[in-house]
mmCIF file of C-alpha atoms and ligand atoms in Angstrom:
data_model
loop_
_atom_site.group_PDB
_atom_site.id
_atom_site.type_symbol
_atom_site.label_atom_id
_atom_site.label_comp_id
_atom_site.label_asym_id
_atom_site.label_seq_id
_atom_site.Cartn_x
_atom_site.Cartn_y
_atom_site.Cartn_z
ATOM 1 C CA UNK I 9 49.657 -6.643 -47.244
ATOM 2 C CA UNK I 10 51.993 -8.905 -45.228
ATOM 3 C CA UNK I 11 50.593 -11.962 -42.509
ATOM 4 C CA UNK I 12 51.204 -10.098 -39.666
ATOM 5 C CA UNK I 13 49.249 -6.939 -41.000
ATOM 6 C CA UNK I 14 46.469 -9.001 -41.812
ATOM 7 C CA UNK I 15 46.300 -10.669 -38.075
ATOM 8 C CA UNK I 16 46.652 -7.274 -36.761
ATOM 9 C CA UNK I 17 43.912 -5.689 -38.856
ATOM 10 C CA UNK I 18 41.574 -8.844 -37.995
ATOM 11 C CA UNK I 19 42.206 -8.884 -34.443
ATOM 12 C CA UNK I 20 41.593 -4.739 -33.841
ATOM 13 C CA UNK I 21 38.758 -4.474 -35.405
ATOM 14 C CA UNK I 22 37.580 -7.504 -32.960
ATOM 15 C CA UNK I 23 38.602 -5.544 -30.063
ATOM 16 C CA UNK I 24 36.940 -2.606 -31.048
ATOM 17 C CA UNK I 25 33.718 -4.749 -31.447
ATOM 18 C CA UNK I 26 34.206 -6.100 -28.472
ATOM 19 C CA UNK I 27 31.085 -5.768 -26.586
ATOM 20 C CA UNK I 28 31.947 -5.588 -22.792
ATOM 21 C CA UNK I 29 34.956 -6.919 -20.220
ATOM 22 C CA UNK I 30 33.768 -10.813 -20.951
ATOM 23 C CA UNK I 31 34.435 -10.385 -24.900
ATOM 24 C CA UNK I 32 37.483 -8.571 -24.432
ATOM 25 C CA UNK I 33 39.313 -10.462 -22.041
ATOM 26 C CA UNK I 34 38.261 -13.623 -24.511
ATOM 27 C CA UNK I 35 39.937 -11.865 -27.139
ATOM 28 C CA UNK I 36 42.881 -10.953 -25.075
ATOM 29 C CA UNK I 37 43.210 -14.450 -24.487
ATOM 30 C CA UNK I 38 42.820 -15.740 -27.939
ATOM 31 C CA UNK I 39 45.432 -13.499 -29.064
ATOM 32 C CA UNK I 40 48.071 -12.698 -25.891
ATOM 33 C CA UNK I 41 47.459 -15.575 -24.326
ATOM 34 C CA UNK I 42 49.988 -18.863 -23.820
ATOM 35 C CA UNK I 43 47.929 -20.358 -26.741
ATOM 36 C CA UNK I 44 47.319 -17.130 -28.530
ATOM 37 C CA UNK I 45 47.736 -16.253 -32.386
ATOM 38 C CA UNK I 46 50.295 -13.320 -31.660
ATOM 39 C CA UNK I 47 52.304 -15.678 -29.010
ATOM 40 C CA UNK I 48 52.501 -18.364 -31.563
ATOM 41 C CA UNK I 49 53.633 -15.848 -33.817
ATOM 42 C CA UNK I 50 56.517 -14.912 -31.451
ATOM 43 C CA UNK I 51 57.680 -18.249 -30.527
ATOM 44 C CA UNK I 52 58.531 -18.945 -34.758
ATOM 45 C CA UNK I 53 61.257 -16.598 -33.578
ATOM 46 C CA UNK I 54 63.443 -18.785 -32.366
ATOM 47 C CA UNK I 55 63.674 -21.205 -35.399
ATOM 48 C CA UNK I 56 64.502 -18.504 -37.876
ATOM 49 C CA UNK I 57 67.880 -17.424 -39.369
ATOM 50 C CA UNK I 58 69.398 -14.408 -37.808
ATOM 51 C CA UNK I 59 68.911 -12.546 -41.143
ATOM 52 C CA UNK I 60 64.947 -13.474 -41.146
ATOM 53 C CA UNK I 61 64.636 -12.470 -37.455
ATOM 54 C CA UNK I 62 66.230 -8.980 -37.928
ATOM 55 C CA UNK I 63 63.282 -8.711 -40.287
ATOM 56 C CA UNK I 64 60.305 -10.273 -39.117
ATOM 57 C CA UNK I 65 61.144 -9.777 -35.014
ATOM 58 C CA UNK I 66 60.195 -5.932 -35.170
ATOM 59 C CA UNK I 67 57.267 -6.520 -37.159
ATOM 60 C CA UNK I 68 55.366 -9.595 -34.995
ATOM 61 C CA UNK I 69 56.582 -6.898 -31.397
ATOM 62 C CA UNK I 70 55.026 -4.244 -33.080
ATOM 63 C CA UNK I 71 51.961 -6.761 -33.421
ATOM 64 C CA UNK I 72 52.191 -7.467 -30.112
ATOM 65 C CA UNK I 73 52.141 -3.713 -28.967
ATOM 66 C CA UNK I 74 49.691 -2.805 -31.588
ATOM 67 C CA UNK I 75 47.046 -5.395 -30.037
ATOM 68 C CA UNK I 76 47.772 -4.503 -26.398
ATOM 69 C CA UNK I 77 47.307 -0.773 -27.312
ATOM 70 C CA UNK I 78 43.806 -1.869 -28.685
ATOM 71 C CA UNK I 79 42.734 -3.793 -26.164
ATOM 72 C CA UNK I 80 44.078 -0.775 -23.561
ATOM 73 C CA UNK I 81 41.766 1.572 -25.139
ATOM 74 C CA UNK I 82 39.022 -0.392 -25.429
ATOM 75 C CA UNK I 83 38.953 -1.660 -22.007
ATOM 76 C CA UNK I 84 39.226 2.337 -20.858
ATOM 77 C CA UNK I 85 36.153 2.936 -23.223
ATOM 78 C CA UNK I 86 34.372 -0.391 -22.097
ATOM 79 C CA UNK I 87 34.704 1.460 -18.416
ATOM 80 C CA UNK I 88 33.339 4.983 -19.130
ATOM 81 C CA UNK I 89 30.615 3.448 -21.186
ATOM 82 C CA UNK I 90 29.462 1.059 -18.014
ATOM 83 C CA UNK I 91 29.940 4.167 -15.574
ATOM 84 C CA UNK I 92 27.504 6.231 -17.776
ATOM 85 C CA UNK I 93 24.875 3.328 -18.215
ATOM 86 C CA UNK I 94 25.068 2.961 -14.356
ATOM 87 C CA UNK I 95 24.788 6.333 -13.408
ATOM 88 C CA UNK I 96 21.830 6.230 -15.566
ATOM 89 C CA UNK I 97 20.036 3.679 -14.279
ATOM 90 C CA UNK I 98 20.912 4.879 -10.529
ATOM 91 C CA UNK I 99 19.439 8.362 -11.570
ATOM 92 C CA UNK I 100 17.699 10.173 -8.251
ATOM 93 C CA UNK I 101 15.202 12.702 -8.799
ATOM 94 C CA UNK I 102 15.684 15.350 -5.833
ATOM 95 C CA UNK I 103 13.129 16.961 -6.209
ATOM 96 C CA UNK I 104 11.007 14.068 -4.848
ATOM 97 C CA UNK I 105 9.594 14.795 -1.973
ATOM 98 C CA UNK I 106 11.388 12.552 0.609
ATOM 99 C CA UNK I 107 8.964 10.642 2.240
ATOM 100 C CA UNK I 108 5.408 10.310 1.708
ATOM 101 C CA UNK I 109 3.014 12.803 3.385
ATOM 102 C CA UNK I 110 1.294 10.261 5.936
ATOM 103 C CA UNK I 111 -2.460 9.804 5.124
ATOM 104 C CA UNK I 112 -3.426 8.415 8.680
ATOM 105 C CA UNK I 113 -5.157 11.037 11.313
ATOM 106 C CA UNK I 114 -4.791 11.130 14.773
ATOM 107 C CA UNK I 115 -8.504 10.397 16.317
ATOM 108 C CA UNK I 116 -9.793 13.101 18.455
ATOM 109 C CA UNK I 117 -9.726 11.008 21.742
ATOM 110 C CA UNK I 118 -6.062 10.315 21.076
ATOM 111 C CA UNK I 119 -5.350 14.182 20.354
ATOM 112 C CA UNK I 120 -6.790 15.473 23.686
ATOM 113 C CA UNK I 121 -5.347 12.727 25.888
ATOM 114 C CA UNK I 122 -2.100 13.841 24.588
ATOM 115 C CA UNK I 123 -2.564 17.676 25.036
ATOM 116 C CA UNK I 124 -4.202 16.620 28.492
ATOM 117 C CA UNK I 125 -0.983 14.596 29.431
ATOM 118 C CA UNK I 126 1.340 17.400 28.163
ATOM 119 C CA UNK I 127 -0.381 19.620 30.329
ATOM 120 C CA UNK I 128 -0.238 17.943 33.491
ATOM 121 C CA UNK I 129 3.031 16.476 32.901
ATOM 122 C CA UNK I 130 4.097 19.896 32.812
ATOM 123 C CA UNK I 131 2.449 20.366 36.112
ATOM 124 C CA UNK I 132 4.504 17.395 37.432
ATOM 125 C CA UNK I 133 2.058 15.018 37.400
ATOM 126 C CA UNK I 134 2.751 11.416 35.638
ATOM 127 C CA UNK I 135 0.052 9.169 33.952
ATOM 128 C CA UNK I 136 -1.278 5.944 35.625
ATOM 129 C CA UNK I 137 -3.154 3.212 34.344
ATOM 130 C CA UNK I 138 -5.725 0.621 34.967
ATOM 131 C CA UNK I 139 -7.606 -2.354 33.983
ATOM 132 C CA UNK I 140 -11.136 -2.105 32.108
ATOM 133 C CA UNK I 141 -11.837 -4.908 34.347
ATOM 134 C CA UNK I 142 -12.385 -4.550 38.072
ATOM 135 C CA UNK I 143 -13.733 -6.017 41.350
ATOM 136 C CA UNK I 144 -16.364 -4.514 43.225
ATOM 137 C CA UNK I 145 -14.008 -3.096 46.264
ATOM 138 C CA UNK I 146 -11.989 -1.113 43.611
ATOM 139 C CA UNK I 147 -14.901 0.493 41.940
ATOM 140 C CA UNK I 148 -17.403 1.111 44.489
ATOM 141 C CA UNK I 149 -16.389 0.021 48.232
ATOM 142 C CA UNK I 150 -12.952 1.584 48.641
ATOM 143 C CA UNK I 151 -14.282 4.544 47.068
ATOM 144 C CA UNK I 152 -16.827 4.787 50.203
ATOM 145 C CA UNK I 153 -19.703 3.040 48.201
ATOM 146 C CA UNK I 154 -20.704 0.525 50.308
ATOM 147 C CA UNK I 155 -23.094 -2.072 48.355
ATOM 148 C CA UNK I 156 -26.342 -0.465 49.676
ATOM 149 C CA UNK I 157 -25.058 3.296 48.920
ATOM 150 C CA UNK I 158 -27.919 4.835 46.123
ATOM 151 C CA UNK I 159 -24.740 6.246 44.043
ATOM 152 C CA UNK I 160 -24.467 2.599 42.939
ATOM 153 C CA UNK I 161 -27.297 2.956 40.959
ATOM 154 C CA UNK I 162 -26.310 6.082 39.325
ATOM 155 C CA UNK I 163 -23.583 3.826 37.265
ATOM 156 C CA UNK I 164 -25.487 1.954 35.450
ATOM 157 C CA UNK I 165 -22.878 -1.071 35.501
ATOM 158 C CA UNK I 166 -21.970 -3.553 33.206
ATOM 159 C CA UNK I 167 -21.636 -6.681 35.630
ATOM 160 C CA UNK I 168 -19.413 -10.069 34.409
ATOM 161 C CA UNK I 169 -20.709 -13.668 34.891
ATOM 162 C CA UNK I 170 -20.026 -14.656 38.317
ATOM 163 C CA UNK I 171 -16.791 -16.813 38.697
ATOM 164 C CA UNK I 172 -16.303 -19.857 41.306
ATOM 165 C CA UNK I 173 -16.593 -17.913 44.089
ATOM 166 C CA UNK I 174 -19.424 -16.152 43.123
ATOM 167 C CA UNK I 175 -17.777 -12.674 42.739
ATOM 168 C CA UNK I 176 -18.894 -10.796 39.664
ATOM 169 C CA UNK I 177 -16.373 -8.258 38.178
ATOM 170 C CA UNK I 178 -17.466 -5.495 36.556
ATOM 171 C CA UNK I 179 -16.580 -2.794 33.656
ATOM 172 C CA UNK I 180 -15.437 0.315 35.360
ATOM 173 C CA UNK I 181 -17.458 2.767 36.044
ATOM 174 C CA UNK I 182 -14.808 5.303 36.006
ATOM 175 C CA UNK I 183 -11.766 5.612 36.244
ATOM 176 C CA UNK I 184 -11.445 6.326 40.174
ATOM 177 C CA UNK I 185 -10.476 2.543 40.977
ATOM 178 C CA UNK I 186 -7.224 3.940 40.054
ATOM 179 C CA UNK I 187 -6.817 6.104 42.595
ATOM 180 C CA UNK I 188 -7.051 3.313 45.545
ATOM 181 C CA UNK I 189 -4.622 0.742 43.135
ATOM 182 C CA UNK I 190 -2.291 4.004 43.095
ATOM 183 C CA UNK I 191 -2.634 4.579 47.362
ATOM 184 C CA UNK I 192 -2.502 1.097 47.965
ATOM 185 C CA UNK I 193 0.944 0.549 45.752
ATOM 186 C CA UNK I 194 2.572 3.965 46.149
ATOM 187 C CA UNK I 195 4.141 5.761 48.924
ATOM 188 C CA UNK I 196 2.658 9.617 48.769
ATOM 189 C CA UNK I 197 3.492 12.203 47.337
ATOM 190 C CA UNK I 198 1.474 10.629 45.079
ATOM 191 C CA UNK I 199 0.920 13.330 41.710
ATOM 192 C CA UNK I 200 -1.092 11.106 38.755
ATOM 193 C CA UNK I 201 -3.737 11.615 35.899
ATOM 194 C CA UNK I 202 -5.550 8.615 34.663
ATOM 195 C CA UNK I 203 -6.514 8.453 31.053
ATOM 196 C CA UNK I 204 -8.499 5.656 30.154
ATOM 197 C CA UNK I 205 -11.770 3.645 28.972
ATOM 198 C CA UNK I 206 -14.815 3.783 31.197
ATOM 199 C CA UNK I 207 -18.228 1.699 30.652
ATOM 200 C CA UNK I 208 -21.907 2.417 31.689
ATOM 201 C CA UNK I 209 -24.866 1.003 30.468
ATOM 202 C CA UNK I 210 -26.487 4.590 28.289
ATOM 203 C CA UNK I 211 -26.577 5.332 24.749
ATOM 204 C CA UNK I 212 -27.641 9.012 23.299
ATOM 205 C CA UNK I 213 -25.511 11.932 21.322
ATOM 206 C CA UNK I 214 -23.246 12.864 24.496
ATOM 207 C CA UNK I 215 -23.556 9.181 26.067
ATOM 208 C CA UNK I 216 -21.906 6.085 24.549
ATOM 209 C CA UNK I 217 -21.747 2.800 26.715
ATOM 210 C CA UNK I 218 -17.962 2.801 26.023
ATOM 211 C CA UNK I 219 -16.554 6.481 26.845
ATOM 212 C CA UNK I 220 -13.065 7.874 28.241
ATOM 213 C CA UNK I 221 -12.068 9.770 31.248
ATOM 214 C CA UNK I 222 -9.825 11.491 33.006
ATOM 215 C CA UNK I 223 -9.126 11.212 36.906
ATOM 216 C CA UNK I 224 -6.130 13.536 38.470
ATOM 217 C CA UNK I 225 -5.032 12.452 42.471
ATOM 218 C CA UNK I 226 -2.391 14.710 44.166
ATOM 219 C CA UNK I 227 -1.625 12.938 47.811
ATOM 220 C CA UNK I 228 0.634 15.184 50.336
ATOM 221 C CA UNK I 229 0.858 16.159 53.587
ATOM 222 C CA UNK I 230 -0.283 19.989 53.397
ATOM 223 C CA UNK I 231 -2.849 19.615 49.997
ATOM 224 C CA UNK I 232 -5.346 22.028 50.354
ATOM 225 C CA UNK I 233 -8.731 23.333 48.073
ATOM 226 C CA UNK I 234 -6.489 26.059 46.764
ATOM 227 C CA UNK I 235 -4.330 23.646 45.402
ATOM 228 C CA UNK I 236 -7.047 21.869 43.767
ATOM 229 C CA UNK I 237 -8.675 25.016 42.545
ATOM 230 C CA UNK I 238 -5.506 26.634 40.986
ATOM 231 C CA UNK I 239 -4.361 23.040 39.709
ATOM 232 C CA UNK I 240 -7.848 22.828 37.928
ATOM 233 C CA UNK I 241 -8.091 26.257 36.849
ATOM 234 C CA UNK I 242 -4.531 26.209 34.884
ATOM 235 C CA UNK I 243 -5.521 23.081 32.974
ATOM 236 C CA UNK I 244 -8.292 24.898 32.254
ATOM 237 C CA UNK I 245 -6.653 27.992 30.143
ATOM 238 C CA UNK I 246 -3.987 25.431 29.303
ATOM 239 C CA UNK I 247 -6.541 22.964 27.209
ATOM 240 C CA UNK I 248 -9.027 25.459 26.319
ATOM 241 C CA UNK I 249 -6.307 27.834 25.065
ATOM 242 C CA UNK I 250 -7.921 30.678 26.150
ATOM 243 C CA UNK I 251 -6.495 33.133 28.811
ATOM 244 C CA UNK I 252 -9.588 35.127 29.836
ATOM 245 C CA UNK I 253 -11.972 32.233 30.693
ATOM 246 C CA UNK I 254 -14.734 32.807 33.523
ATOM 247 C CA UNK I 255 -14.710 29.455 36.140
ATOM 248 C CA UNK I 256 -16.602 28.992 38.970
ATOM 249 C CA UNK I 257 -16.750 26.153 41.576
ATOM 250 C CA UNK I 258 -20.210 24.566 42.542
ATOM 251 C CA UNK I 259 -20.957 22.494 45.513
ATOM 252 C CA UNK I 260 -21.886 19.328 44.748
ATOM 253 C CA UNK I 261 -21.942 15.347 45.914
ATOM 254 C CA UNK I 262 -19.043 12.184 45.503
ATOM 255 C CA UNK I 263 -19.357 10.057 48.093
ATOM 256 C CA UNK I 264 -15.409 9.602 47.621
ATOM 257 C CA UNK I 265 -14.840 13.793 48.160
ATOM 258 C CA UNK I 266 -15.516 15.744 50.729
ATOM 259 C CA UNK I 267 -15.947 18.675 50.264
ATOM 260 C CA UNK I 268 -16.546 17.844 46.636
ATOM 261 C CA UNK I 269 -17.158 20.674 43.259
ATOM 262 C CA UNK I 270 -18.477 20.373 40.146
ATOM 263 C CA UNK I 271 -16.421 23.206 37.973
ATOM 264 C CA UNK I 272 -18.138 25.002 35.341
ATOM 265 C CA UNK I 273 -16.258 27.644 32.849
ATOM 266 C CA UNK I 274 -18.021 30.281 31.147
ATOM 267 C CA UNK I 275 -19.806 29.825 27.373
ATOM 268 C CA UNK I 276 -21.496 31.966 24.942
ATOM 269 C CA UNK I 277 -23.093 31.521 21.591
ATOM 270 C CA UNK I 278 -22.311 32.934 18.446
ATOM 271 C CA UNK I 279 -24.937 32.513 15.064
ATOM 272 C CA UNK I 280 -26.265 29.058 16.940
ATOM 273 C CA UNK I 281 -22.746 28.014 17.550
ATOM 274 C CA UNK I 282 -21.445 27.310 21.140
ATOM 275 C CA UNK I 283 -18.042 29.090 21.656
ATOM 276 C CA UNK I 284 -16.267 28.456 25.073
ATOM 277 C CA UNK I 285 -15.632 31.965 27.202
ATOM 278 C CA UNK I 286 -17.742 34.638 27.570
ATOM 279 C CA UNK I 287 -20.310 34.754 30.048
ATOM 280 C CA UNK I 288 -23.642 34.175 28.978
ATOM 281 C CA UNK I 289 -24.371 30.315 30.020
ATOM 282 C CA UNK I 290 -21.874 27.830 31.927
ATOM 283 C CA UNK I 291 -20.698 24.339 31.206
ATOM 284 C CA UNK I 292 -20.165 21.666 33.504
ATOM 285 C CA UNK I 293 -16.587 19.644 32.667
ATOM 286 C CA UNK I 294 -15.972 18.123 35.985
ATOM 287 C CA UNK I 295 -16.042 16.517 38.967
ATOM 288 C CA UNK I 296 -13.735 17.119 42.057
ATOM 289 C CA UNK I 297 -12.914 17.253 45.691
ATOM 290 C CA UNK I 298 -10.426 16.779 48.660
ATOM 291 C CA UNK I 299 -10.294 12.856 49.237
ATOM 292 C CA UNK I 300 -12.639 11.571 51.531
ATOM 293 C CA UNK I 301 -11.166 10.443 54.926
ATOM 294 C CA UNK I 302 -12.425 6.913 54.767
ATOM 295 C CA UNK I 303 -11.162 6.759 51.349
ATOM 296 C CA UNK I 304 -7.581 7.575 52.995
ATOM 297 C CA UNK I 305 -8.294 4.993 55.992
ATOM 298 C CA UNK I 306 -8.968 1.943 53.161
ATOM 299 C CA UNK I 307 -6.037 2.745 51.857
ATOM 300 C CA UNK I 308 -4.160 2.715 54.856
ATOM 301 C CA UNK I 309 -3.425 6.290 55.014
ATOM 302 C CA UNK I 310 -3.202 8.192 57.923
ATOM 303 C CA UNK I 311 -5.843 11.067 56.718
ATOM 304 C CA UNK I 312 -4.259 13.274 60.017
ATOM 305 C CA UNK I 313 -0.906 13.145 58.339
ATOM 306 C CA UNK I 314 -1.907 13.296 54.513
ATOM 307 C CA UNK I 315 -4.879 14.603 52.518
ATOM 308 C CA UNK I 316 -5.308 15.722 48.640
ATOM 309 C CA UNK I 317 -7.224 16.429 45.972
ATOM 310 C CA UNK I 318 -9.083 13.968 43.054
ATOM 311 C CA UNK I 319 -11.115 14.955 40.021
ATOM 312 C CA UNK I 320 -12.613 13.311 36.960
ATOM 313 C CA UNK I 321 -13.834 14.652 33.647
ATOM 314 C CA UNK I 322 -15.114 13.071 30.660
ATOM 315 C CA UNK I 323 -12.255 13.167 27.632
ATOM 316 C CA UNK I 324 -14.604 12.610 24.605
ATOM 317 C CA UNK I 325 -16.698 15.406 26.051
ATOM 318 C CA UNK I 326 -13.528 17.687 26.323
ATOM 319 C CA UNK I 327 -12.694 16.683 22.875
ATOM 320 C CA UNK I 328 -16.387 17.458 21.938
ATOM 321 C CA UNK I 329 -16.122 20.613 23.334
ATOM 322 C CA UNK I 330 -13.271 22.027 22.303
ATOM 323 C CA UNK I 331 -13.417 20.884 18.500
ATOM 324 C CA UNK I 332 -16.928 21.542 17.834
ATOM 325 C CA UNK I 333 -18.385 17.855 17.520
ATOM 326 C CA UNK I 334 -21.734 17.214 18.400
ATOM 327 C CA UNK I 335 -22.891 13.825 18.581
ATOM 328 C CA UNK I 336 -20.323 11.171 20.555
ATOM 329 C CA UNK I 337 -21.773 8.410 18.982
ATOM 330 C CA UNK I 338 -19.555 9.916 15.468
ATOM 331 C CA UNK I 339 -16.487 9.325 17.663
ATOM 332 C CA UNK I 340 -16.880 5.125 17.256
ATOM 333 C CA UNK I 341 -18.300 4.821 14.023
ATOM 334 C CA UNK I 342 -15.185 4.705 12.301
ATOM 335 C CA UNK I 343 -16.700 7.234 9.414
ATOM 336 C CA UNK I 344 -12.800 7.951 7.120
ATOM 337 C CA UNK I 345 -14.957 10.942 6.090
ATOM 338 C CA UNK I 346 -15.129 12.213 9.718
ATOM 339 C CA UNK I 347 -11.256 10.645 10.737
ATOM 340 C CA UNK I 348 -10.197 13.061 8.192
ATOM 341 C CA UNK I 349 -12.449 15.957 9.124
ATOM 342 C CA UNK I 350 -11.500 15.646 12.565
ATOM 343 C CA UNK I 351 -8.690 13.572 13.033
ATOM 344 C CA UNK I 352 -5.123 15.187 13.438
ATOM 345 C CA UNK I 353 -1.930 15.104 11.873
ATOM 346 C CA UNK I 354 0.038 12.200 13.091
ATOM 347 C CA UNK I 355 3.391 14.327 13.186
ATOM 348 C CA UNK I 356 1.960 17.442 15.013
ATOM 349 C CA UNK I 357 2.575 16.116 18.286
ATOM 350 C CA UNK I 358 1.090 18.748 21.301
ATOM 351 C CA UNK I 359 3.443 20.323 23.266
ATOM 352 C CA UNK I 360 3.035 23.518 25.449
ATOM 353 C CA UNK I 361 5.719 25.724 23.462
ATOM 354 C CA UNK I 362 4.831 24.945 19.866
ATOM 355 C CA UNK I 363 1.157 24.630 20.840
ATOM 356 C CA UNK I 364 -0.901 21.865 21.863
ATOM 357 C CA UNK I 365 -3.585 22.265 18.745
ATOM 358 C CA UNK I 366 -2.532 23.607 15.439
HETATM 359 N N1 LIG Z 410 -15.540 9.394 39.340
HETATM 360 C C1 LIG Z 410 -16.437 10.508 39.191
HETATM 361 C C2 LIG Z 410 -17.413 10.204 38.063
HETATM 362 O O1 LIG Z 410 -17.228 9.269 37.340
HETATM 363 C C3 LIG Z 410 -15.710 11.792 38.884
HETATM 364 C C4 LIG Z 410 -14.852 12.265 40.021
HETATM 365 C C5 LIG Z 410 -13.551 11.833 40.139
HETATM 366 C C6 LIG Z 410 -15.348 13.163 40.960
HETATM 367 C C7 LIG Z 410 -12.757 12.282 41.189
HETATM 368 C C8 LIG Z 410 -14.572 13.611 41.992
HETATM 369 C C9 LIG Z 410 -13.280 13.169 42.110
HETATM 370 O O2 LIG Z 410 -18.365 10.887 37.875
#
């Protein structure tokens, strides 16, 4: 075997062992490049006899094309073998599910302020808000209890330490302060529901010193009782989810409504268990009336021009009823065992066409 079959030999069987680009190019260099074995071979050329380059020229160019054949071929296999190891380490099962199922719930509270919010935003109303922390005027005075009024003591208050000026705030009550931030800031119609924290000092199974409720005030110039009745009486079927449900308006006492209701809806019992409908026992959910006139004057609202309707219901007690719990003191406890019992999923979200509770 001549020189230049030897090189050639030597340097394929390099390239084919070359191991990726890096070793291949290296090799490319050490024999193609300006230094390289095959280029030195090439340059001898030129100091040979015409006779001895007629017979050693073809040989070293077919050298040359030889070893850049080789190195084509194995840089095209180099490529397909990186593209497979790529693809393999890029693999993506589909049949993965594509996100996580979420493993949060959706406390109860949450569930029925949203379906109550959904309803009533239906009915065009829009949600307020409030502070847990109020003054005296906004949680008893404007609301027509004047200090020395008995309903005071009905509350049960949480008072705060006095400040400089020896005012004491207070945890509301309920959530009716609302309504006289709403009159004083807002030109009527005025069309809001009130969702929030509430405070009194009592602790059993349906009392908690911490609790939520609900206040609605609709503020127009021609708001009547039927308004407030038919309002009420469509949230009613709306939250309950019941069309045939028996209601019924009692007289009662606010010192903020007059006149002012307590509505019950019809309940009956099935094997010990309370179901609401039917008619064989009622159930108080909450309290309502046309807005007192004074309420209107300390708002300064003129109550011969405008006049509406206000009412207030406890939301853990809605919740309570209408998902079977039984004690309220469950709700704050914090139990995972009962978040996942009775908690929701966090993606159903209520609305009235797919259905508020699934
Ligand atoms: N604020 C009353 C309560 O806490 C409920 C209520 C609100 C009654 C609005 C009538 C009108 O008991």
């Amino acid at each position: 075997m001549g020189k230049t079959e030897e090189i050639r030999d030597r340097l394929i069987k390099e390239i084919e062992g070359a191991a990726d680009v890096a070793a291949l190019e290296a090799l490319r260099v050490k024999a193609l490049g300006k230094k390289g074995q095959v280029t030195a071979l090439l340059k001898t050329l030129g100091d040979l006899s015409v006779d001895q380059r007629r017979r050693t020229g073809p040989k070293i160019n077919a050298l040359k094309e030889a070893v850049t054949n080789a190195i084509q071929e194995r840089q095209a296999a180099l490529e397909i073998e990186a593209l497979a190891s790529r693809l393999l380490e890029e693999r993506v099962d589909v049949t993965l599910p594509s996100r996580p199922r979420p493993r949060g719930r959706i406390h109860p509270i949450s569930q029925v302020t949203d379906e109550i919010s959904e309803i009533f935003a239906d009915l065009g109303f829009s949600v307020a808000e409030g502070s847990d922390i109020e003054d005296d005027f906004h949680n008893f005075t404007a609301l027509n209890i004047p200090p020395e009024h008995p309903a005071r003591q009905m509350h049960d208050t949480f008072y705060l330490s006095p400040d400089e000026a020896g005012q004491r705030k207070l945890l509301r009550t309920h959530t009716s302060p609302v309504q006289i931030r709403t009159m004083r800031s807002q030109k009527p119609p005025i069309r809001i529901i009130v969702p929030g924290r509430t405070y009194r000092s009592d602790s059993d199974a349906t009392h908690t010193p911490m609790f939520h409720q609900l206040e609605g005030l609709v503020i127009d110039q021609e708001t009547h009782m039927g308004h407030l009745k038919g309002c009420l009486e469509d949230f009613v079927r709306a939250f309950f989810e019941i069309d045939e449900i028996k209601m019924r308006f009692r007289p009662s006492y606010f010192p903020f409504t007059e006149p002012s209701a307590e509505l019950d809806i019809g309940c009956s019992f099935e094997d010990g268990q309370l179901k609401i409908g039917g008619d064989q026992d009622w159930l108080e959910i909450l309290g309502c009336g046309m807005v007192h006139r004074r309420v209107l004057e300390m708002c300064d609202l003129d109550p011969e021009r405008y006049q509406g309707f206000a009412f207030g219901c406890g939301i853990d007690r809605l919740a309570m009823l209408k998902y079977g719990m039984t004690d309220l003191r469950a709700f704050f406890d914090s139990d995972l065992r009962w978040l996942r019992h009775y908690g929701f999923l966090p993606l159903d979200i209520p609305t009235l066409a797919g259905g508020l509770s699934r």
